[in-house]
CSV table of C-alpha atoms in Angstrom, one decimal:
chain,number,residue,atom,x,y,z
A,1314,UNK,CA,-17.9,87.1,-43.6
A,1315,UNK,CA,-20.3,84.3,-43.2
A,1316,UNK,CA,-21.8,82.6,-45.8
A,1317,UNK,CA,-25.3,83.1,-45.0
A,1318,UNK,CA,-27.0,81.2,-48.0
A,1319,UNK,CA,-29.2,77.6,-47.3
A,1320,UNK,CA,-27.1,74.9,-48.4
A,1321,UNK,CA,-29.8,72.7,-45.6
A,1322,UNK,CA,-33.5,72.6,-44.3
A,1323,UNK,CA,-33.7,72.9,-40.7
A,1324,UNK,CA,-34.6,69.3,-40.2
A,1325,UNK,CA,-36.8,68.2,-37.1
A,1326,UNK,CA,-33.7,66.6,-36.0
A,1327,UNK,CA,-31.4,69.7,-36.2
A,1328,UNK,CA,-34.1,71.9,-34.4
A,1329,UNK,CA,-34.3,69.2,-31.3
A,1330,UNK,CA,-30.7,69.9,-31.4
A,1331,UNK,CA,-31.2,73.5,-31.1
A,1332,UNK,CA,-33.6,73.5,-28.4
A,1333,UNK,CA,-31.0,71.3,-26.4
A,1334,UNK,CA,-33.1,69.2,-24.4
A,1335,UNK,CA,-30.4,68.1,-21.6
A,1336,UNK,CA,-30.4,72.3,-20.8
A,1337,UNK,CA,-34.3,71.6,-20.1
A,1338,UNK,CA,-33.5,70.8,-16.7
A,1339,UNK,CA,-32.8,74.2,-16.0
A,1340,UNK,CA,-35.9,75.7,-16.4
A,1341,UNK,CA,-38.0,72.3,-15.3
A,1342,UNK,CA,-36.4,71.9,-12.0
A,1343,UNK,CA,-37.2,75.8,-10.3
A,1344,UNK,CA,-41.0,74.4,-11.2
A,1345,UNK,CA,-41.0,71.2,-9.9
A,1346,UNK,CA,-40.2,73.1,-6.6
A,1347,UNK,CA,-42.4,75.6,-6.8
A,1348,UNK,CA,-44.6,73.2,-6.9
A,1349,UNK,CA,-43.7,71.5,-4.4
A,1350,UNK,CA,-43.7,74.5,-2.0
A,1351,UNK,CA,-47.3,75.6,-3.3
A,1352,UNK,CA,-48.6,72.2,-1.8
A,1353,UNK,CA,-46.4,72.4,1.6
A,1354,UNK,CA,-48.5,75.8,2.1
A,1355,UNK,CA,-52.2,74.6,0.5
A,1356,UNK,CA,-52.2,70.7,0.7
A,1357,UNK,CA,-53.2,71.6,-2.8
A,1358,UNK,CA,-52.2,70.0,-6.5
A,1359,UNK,CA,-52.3,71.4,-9.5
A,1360,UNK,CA,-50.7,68.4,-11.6
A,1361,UNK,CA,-52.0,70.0,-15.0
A,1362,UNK,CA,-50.8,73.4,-14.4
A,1363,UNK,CA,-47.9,72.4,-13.1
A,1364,UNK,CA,-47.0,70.5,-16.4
A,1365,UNK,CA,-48.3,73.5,-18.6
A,1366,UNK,CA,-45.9,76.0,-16.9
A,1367,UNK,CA,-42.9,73.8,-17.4
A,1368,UNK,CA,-43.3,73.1,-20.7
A,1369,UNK,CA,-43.6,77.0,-20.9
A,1370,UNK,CA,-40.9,77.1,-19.0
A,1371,UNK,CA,-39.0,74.3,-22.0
A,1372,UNK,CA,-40.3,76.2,-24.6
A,1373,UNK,CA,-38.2,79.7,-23.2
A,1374,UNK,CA,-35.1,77.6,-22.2
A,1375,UNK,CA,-35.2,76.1,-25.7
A,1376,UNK,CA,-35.4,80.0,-27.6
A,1377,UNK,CA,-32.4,80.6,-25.1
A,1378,UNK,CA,-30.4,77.6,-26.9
A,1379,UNK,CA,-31.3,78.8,-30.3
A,1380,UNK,CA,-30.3,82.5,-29.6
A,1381,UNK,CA,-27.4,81.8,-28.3
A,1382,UNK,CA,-26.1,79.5,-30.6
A,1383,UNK,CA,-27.3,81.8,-33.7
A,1384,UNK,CA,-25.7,85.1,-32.2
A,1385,UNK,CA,-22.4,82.8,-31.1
A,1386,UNK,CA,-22.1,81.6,-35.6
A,1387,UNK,CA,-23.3,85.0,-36.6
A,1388,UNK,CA,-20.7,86.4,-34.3
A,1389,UNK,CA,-17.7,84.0,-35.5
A,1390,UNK,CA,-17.5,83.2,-31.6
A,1391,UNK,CA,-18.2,79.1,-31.9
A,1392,UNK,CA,-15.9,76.6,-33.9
A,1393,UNK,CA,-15.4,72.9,-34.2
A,1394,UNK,CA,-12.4,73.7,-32.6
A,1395,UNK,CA,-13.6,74.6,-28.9
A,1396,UNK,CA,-14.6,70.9,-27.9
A,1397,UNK,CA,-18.1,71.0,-28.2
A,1398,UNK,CA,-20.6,68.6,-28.8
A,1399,UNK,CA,-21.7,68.8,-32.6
A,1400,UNK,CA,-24.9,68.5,-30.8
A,1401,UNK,CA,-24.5,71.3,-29.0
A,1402,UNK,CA,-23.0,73.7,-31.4
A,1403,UNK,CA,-25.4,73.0,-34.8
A,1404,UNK,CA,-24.8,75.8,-37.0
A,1405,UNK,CA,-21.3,75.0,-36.7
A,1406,UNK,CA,-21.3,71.6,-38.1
A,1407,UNK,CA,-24.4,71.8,-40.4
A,1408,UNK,CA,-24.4,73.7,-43.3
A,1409,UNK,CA,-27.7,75.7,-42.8
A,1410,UNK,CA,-28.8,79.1,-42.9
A,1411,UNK,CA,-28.8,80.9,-39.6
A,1412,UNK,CA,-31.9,83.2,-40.2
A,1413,UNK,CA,-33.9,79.9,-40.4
A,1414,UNK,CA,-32.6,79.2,-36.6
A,1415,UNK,CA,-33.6,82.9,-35.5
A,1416,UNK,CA,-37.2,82.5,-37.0
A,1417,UNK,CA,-36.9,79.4,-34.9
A,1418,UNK,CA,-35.6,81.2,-31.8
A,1419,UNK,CA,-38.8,83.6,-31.8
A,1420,UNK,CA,-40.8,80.8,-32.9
A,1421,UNK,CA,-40.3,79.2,-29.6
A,1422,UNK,CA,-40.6,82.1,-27.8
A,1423,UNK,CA,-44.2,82.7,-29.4
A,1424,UNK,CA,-44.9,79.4,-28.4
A,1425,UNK,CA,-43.9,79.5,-24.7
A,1426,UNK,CA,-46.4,83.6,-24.8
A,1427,UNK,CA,-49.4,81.7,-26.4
A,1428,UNK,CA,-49.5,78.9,-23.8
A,1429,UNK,CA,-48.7,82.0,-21.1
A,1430,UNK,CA,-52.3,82.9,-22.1
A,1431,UNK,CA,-54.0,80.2,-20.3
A,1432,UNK,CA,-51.9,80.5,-17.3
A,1433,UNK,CA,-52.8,84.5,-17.6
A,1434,UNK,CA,-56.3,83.9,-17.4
A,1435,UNK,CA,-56.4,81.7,-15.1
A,1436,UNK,CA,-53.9,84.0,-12.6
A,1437,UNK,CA,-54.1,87.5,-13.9
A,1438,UNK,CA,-51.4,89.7,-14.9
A,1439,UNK,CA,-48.4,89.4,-12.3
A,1440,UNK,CA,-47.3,85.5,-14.2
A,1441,UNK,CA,-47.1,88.3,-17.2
A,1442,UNK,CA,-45.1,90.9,-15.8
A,1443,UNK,CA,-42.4,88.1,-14.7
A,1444,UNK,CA,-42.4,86.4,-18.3
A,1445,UNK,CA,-42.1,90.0,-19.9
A,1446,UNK,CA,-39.3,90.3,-17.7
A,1447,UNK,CA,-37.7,86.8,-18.5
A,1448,UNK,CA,-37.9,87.3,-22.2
A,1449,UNK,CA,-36.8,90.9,-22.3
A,1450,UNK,CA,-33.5,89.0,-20.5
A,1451,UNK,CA,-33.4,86.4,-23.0
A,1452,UNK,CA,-33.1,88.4,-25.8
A,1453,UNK,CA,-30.6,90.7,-24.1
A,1454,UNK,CA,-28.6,87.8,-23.0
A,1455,UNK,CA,-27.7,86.8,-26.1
A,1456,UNK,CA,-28.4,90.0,-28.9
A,1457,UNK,CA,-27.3,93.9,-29.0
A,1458,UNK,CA,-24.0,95.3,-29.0
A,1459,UNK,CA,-22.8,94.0,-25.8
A,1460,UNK,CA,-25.2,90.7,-24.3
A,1461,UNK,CA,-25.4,90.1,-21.2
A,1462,UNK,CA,-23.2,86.6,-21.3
A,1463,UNK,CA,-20.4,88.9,-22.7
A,1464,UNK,CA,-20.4,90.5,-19.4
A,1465,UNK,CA,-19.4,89.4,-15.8
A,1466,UNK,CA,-23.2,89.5,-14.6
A,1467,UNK,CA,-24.1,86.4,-16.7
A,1468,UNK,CA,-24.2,83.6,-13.7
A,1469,UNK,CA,-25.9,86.1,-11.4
A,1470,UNK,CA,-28.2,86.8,-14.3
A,1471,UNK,CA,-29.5,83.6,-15.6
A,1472,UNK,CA,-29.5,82.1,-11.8
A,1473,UNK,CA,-32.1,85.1,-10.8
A,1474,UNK,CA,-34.8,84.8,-13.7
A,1475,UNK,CA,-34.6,81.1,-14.1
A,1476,UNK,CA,-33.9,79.9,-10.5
A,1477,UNK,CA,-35.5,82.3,-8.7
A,1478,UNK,CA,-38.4,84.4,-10.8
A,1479,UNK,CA,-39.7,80.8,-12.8
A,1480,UNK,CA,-40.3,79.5,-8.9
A,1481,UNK,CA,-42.0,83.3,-7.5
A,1482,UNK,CA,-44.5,83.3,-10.8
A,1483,UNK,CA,-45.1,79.3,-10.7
A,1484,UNK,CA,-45.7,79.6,-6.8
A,1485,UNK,CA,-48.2,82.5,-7.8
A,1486,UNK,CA,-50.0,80.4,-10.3
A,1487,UNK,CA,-50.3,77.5,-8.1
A,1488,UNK,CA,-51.9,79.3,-4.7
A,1489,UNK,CA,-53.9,81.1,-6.7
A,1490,UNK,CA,-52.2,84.6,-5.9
A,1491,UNK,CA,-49.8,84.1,-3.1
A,1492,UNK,CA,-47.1,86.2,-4.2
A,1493,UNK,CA,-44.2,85.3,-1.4
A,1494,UNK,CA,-41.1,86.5,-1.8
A,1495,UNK,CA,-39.6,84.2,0.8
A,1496,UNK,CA,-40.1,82.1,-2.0
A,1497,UNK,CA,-37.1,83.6,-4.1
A,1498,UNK,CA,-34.8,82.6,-0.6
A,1499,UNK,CA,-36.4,79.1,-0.9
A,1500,UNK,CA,-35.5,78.8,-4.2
A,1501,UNK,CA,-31.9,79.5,-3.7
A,1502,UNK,CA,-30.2,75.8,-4.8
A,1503,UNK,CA,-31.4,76.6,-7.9
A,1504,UNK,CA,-30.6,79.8,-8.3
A,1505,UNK,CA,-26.6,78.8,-7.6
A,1506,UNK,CA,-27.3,75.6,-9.1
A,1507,UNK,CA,-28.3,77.3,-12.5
A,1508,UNK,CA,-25.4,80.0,-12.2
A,1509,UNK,CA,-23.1,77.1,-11.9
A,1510,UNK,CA,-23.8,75.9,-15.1
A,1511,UNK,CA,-22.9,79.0,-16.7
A,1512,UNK,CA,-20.0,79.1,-14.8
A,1513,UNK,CA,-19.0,75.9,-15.5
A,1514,UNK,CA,-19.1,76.9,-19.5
A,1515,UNK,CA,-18.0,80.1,-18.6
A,1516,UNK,CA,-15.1,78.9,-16.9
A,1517,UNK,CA,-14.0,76.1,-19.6
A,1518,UNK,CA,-13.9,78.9,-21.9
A,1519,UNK,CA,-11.6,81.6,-20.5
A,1520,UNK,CA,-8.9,81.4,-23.1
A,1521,UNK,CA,-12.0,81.6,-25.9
A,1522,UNK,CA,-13.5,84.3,-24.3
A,1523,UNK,CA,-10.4,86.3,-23.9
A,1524,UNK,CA,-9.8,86.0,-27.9
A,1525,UNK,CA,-13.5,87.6,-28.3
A,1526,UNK,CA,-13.3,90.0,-26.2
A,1527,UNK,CA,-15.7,88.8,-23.6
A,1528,UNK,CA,-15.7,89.7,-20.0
A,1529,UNK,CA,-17.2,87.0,-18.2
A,1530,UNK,CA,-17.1,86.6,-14.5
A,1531,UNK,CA,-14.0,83.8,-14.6
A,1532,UNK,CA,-12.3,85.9,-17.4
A,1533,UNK,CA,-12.7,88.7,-15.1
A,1534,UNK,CA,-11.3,86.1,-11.8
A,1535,UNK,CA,-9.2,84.0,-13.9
A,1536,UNK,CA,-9.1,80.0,-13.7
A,1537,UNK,CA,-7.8,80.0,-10.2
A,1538,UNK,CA,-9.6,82.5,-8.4
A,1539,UNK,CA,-13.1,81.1,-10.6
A,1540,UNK,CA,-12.3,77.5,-9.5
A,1541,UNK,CA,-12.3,78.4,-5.9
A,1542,UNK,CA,-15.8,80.1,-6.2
A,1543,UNK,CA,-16.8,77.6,-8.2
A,1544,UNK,CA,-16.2,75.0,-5.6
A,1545,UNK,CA,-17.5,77.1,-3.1
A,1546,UNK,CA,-21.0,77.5,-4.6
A,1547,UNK,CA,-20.9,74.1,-4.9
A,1548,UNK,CA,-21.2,73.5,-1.1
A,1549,UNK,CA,-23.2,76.6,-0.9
A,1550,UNK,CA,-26.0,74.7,-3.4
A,1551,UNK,CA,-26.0,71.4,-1.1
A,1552,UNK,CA,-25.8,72.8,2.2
A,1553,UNK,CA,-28.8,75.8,1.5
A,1554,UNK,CA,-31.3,72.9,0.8
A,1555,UNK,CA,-30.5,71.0,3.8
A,1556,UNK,CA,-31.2,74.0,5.5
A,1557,UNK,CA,-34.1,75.0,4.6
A,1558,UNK,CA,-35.8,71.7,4.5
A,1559,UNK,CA,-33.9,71.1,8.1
A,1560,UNK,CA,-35.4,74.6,9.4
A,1561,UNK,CA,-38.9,75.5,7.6
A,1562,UNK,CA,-39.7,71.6,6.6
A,1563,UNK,CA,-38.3,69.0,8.9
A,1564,UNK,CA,-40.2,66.0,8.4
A,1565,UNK,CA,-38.2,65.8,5.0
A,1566,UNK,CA,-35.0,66.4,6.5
A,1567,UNK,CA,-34.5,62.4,6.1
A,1568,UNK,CA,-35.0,62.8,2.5
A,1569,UNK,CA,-31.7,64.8,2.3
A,1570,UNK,CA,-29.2,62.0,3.5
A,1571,UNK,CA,-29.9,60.3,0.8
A,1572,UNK,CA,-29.8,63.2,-1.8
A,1573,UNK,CA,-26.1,63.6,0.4
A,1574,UNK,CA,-25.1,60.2,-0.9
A,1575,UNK,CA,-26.9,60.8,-4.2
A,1576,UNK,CA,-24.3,64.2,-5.0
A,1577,UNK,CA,-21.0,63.2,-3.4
A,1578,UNK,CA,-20.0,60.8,-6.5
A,1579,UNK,CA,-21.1,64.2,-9.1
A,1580,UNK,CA,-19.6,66.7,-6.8
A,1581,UNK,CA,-16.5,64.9,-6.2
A,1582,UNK,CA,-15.6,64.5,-10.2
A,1583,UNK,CA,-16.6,68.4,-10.3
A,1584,UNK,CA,-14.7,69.4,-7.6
A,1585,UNK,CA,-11.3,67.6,-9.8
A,1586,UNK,CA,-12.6,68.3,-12.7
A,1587,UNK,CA,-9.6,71.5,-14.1
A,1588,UNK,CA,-12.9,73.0,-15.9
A,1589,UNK,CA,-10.8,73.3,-19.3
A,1590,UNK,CA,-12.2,73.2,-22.8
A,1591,UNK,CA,-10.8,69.4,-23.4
A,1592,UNK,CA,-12.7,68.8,-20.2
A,1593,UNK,CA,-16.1,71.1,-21.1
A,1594,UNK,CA,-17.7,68.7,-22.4
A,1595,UNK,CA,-17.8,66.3,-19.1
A,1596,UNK,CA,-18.3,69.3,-16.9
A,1597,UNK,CA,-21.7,70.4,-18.2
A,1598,UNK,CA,-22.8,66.9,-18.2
A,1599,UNK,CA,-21.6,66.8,-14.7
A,1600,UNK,CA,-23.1,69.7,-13.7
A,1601,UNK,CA,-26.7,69.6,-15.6
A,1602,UNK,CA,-26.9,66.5,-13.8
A,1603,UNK,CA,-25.5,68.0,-10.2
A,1604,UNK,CA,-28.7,70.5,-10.9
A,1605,UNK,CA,-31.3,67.5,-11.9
A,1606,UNK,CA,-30.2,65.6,-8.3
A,1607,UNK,CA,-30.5,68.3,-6.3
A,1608,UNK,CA,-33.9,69.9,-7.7
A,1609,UNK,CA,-35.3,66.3,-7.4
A,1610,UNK,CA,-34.3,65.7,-4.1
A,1611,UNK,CA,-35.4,69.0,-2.4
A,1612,UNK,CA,-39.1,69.0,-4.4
A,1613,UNK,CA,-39.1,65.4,-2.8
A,1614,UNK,CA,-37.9,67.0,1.0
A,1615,UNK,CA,-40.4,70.0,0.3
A,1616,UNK,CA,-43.3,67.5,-0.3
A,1617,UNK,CA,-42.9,65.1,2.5
């Protein structure tokens, strides 16, 4: 059983360490394109809106960091012996109650639903419906019996809601009520690019998984068979943006030689990379960044 009494405050410190801010990219990314498709289609800006719904967007990848790590300690999953970051794995190496990070965890969430209210009145209900939809997810993802990252649907899960419903609701907010599907199929790098970063954990922690039970998608494929899908959504992510900016946005088709140059350097040390827990800790960086490149690079292609 774990010891659940306070032996520490959550500090500031601590709770920055929760939230993760190197994850932030994530959730950030899918709105910097959005917006940059809202002006390819209106000529339009909406610079302050655009920050307030990725700082929403923050706040909700931040209450995923929390969850997860509280239901991971609460669930004996993590330990300082999986090659983690102490960073990255706080109630493991700090000595502090874990109902204090859950009452953060909603906290957060709160936080991202009372900012939601501006965007609400200024768009209506359909942003709503989408973020009821995206924190009904988080939650599940991480709490009940059986979460969703203890199942094989976890990539394909967390690459839909973040990379392709934060882009659909943003592009909504931003053209004042275009709701454009095509906008999901636009927003497809990111939607592979955030699935890869669960894979990439997902994959670095087969053995781990296997001892609790979990069925992830590379448990399910095993190393091998996860590796070569891994490297194949890897191309997949690259070679999607250059597409679409070659076919719906050409006149930014240059800026995607140099976002070629930018990713060969990341994707070559992913593509060697065995994707094993002595090597997590270099994949995820690898990978968040892979994700920042990218993103930047195809908002850049989108706005030209």
């Amino acid at each position: 059983m774990i010891d659940m009494v306070a032996k520490k405050r959550l500090t500031p410190k601590l709770m920055l360490q929760l939230a993760a801010p190197h994850t932030w990219p994530a959730s950030i990314m899918p709105v910097l394109v959005a917006s940059a498709l809202a002006y390819s289609y209106t000529d339009l800006t909406m610079p302050l809106m655009s920050v307030m719904l990725m700082v929403i967007c923050a706040l909700m990848q931040a209450s995923v960091n929390t969850f997860n790590d509280y239901f991971d300690f609460v669930k004996g999953t993590d330990s300082s012996d999986d090659n983690v970051d102490e960073t990255d794995s706080v109630l493991v190496y700090n000595d502090i109650d874990p109902k204090s990070a859950l009452i953060y965890a909603i906290a957060l969430l709160v936080c991202a639903f009372l900012l939601g209210i501006v965007v609400i009145l200024d768009a209506g209900f359909i942003p709503l419906v989408i973020a009821i939809i995206g924190a009904i997810v988080v939650v599940l993802y991480s709490a009940g019996k059986t979460p969703i990252s203890y199942l094989p649907i976890g990539e394909a899960t967390s690459g839909i809601v973040m990379g392709g419903l934060i882009p659909l609701a943003s592009f909504y907010v931003l053209t004042s009520g275009n709701l454009d599907f095509a906008v999901v199929v636009m927003s497809l790098p990111q939607i592979i690019g955030i699935a890869l970063i669960m894979m990439t954990n997902n994959t670095c922690d087969i053995e781990k998984d296997i001892d609790s039970k979990r069925r992830t998608l590379p448990v399910c494929l095993g190393r091998k068979h996860a590796k070569d899908i891994y490297r194949f959504l890897l191309i997949a992510m690259v070679l999607i943006a250059c597409s679409v900016v070659f076919l719906r946005f050409g006149e930014g088709s240059f800026v995607m030689a140099f976002m070629l140059v930018a990713t060969f350097p990341i994707m070559r040390l992913l593509w060697d990379n065995p994707l094993t827990q002595a090597s997590r800790v270099a994949a995820m960086g690898q990978i968040c960044n892979l994700n920042i490149i990218v993103g930047a690079f195809y908002a850049v292609a989108l706005f030209v």
